[in-house]
Amino acid sequence: MLQGHLDILLIAIVTAVACALPGVFLVLRRMTLMSDAISHAILPGIVVAFFLTESLSSPLLILAAAGTGVLTVLFVELLQRTKLVKEDAAIGLTFPALFSIGVILISRFAGNVHLDMDAVLLGELAYAPLNRLKIFGSDLGPVSLYVMGTIFVLNLVFILLFYKELKLVTFDASLAAALGFVPTVIHYGLMTLVSVTTVGAFDAVGSILVVALIAGPPATAYLMTDRLSRMLIFSAIIGSVNAVTGYWVAFLFDVSIAGSIATMTLIIFVLIFFVVPNRGLIAIARRHARQKWEFAQTMLVIHLLNHEGLPEAETESAIADLHEHLSWDPGFTTQVVKYALNNRCVSREETQLILTEQGRTIAQQALVE
Amino acid sequence: MQGAEQKAIQVTDLTVAYQDKPVLWDIDLDVPPGVLLSIVGPNGAGKTTLIKAILGLVRPAAGNVLIYDKPYEAQRGIVGYVPQRGSVDWDFPTNVLDVVMMGRYGALGWIRRPRKKERELAMQALEKVGMEAYTTRQISQLSGGQQQRVFLARALVQDATVYLMDEPFQGVDATTERAIVTLLQELRADGKTVVVVHHDLQTVTDYFDWVMLLNIRRIASGPVDEIFTSDNLRETYGGRVAFMK
């Protein structure tokens, strides 16, 4: 029983990491929609190969499906190149057509073979450990762990080898071409990887949720760093966290594992979206709040500076009357005074508010700018 | 080898068309070594396309481009390129030093990673454009002028003989513009050939010694004092320009 849990967890983690790595480049190239298209359009490839091999994990099936994936990219780009159709419409035209060919094939021949629409769309991670790799009678673990492990290594090696090229082509394709790096080669290399990864992950999470694994962790990591290398590492970590927490939630509530993982992907994204330092919503709200108080404080010290040493200074800087001079709400005025006192920009002398050296500098600087 | 006859860039009968709409008609252009040339013309004149055609980024429908007597593919190593600043995504997760090191990728070739030497070259280039204090700055945090300087540093690090720059003065502040002009003139003083797509007619005579007037076809090209005449300008801009020398 424990072995079963461990197997599923391992498959989920390896799948998530394998998807997150190429996903980083899709997110940066604004092509996540393409992974959605690929993940659907590989269906006819899978069905045809399944008819031929009668197995869901044969290498031929992966190759056939990956080929269909690359074909999808090619179709989309050919349509786009006519300049009569924009990219989003080209994607919208291509993948439903290919997907429906797959659906028709399944519905026509489903009586004879075991290929379930639900499993195709949503995958069934819980059954993944049942199909085991056996050599000379000894059990070496679930087949899909080996499949995804191989795909993970493939992705990792490709990205490590061509890291520099992927970075350049993604950031500045013109320069890449001018330097002789042939962006098309890198592009189709990446698309082949995405197709192979999608087919592999399809077994575990189905053709719809694989998009969550490809787009979710990189989009989350993008919020956290401004270094490409770290974005790759963070994506892998977040992918694993999504897989583990998703599995745990599924176990707790006895619901679909793939569904929980995809849901956790969104929840963790939203969480990071709020709390990440510097860029998160909370940090932004805090910065706005601080700016509001700082600005009010600046207005206060400038007001004091303007009337400093003049005959009217006594009335202008009387704490009790400040709100009238500045036309501020009395409660707000009290808070601003407290804020400025805390920051030692002003000091209190009986009923008067007096500028400190620091307060004077701030006021003078603000006026110069 | 061929002495004074040799051309840094030689464009002959170049036509570029998108579908069947020509963007460049039968362009001839000879750029001698060591000049600072601006390509000037109205919007849609094909200035960027000409640069891209020289770099082999767009395929010509007819004609030929030679860089020091050889096709571009054989001369990649001696050509530096500064694309338009707006052509890349400045939110890309990378920093200033990293972008500048990209200029060395061509010399490194496939797979090999930049190392200490590339880092040092990038630092030197950043010093030349006055951006050495920004090495670890995320590129989205830069002002327009700073982004342009980073792009220039990236081209400098290529250590090229011929430079092609697409609108390097676009959206930069006056200080940066001065700094860029000084840099371009230093490059020329070092014997480099610099071709710049430019849109500010007022500064052509101050900044450049050669000019090409372009509007789909070549109106004229040569030394600024011979070519940059109101007649030629009127022909280029179709009388729409209120500019007097």
Tab-separated table of C-alpha atoms in Angstrom, chain A residues 25 28 30 81-83 159-168 170-183 185-186 222 225-229 231 279, chain B residues 18-19 52 55 57 72 76 79 81 83 87-95 98-99 102-114 138-139 141 151 154 158:
chain	number	residue	atom	x	y	z
A	25	PHE	CA	10.545	28.713	-22.448
A	28	LEU	CA	8.691	33.364	-21.979
A	30	ARG	CA	4.224	33.541	-24.954
A	81	ARG	CA	2.221	32.761	-42.578
A	82	THR	CA	-0.629	33.367	-45.017
A	83	LYS	CA	-1.223	36.557	-42.973
A	159	ILE	CA	18.204	22.635	-21.865
A	160	LEU	CA	21.677	22.265	-20.340
A	161	LEU	CA	23.305	21.816	-23.738
A	162	PHE	CA	21.416	24.566	-25.540
A	163	TYR	CA	20.800	26.901	-22.612
A	164	LYS	CA	22.644	29.764	-24.250
A	165	GLU	CA	20.925	29.238	-27.611
A	166	LEU	CA	17.464	28.927	-26.044
A	167	LYS	CA	18.050	32.104	-24.071
A	168	LEU	CA	19.234	34.097	-27.084
A	170	THR	CA	13.834	33.575	-26.848
A	171	PHE	CA	15.132	37.041	-25.981
A	172	ASP	CA	16.223	38.276	-29.397
A	173	ALA	CA	15.521	36.012	-32.360
A	174	SER	CA	16.898	38.536	-34.902
A	175	LEU	CA	20.301	38.677	-33.243
A	176	ALA	CA	20.282	34.897	-32.902
A	177	ALA	CA	19.684	34.585	-36.643
A	178	ALA	CA	22.291	37.234	-37.451
A	179	LEU	CA	24.851	35.346	-35.353
A	180	GLY	CA	24.030	32.158	-37.253
A	181	PHE	CA	22.052	30.214	-34.637
A	182	VAL	CA	19.048	29.347	-36.872
A	183	PRO	CA	16.097	30.107	-34.566
A	185	VAL	CA	16.017	24.722	-35.453
A	186	ILE	CA	15.900	25.700	-31.777
A	222	TYR	CA	8.300	34.182	-13.246
A	225	THR	CA	12.900	35.891	-9.945
A	226	ASP	CA	14.463	37.873	-12.739
A	227	ARG	CA	17.135	35.329	-13.639
A	228	LEU	CA	16.413	32.689	-16.251
A	229	SER	CA	18.487	30.018	-14.491
A	231	MET	CA	13.311	30.591	-13.060
A	279	ARG	CA	6.367	42.142	-6.906
B	18	TYR	CA	6.497	40.948	-48.939
B	19	GLN	CA	4.107	38.824	-50.978
B	52	LYS	CA	17.811	43.069	-42.295
B	55	LEU	CA	22.177	40.651	-42.406
B	57	LEU	CA	17.382	38.127	-41.995
B	72	TYR	CA	27.206	37.722	-45.136
B	76	ARG	CA	29.154	36.942	-39.577
B	79	VAL	CA	29.437	42.278	-38.485
B	81	TYR	CA	24.101	44.315	-35.153
B	83	PRO	CA	18.301	45.839	-33.525
B	87	SER	CA	12.096	44.446	-30.958
B	88	VAL	CA	12.741	42.519	-27.732
B	89	ASP	CA	10.827	41.835	-24.544
B	90	TRP	CA	12.531	43.831	-21.782
B	91	ASP	CA	10.657	41.832	-19.134
B	92	PHE	CA	12.795	38.837	-20.029
B	93	PRO	CA	14.368	37.455	-16.837
B	94	THR	CA	17.965	38.507	-17.268
B	95	ASN	CA	20.368	41.259	-16.239
B	98	ASP	CA	24.045	38.783	-19.375
B	99	VAL	CA	22.528	40.677	-22.299
B	102	MET	CA	25.050	37.614	-25.784
B	103	GLY	CA	27.210	39.613	-28.188
B	104	ARG	CA	29.917	36.958	-27.699
B	105	TYR	CA	27.603	34.019	-28.477
B	106	GLY	CA	28.448	34.177	-32.171
B	107	ALA	CA	32.172	33.843	-31.500
B	108	LEU	CA	31.495	31.044	-29.008
B	109	GLY	CA	29.417	29.031	-31.465
B	110	TRP	CA	26.976	26.271	-30.536
B	111	ILE	CA	26.879	24.770	-27.027
B	112	ARG	CA	30.014	26.438	-25.584
B	113	ARG	CA	29.157	28.617	-22.588
B	114	PRO	CA	30.433	32.135	-21.873
B	138	GLN	CA	17.336	43.532	-14.201
B	139	ILE	CA	16.830	44.880	-17.732
B	141	GLN	CA	14.461	48.407	-14.553
B	151	PHE	CA	22.308	47.163	-26.822
B	154	ARG	CA	26.293	44.137	-26.784
B	158	GLN	CA	31.135	41.516	-30.883
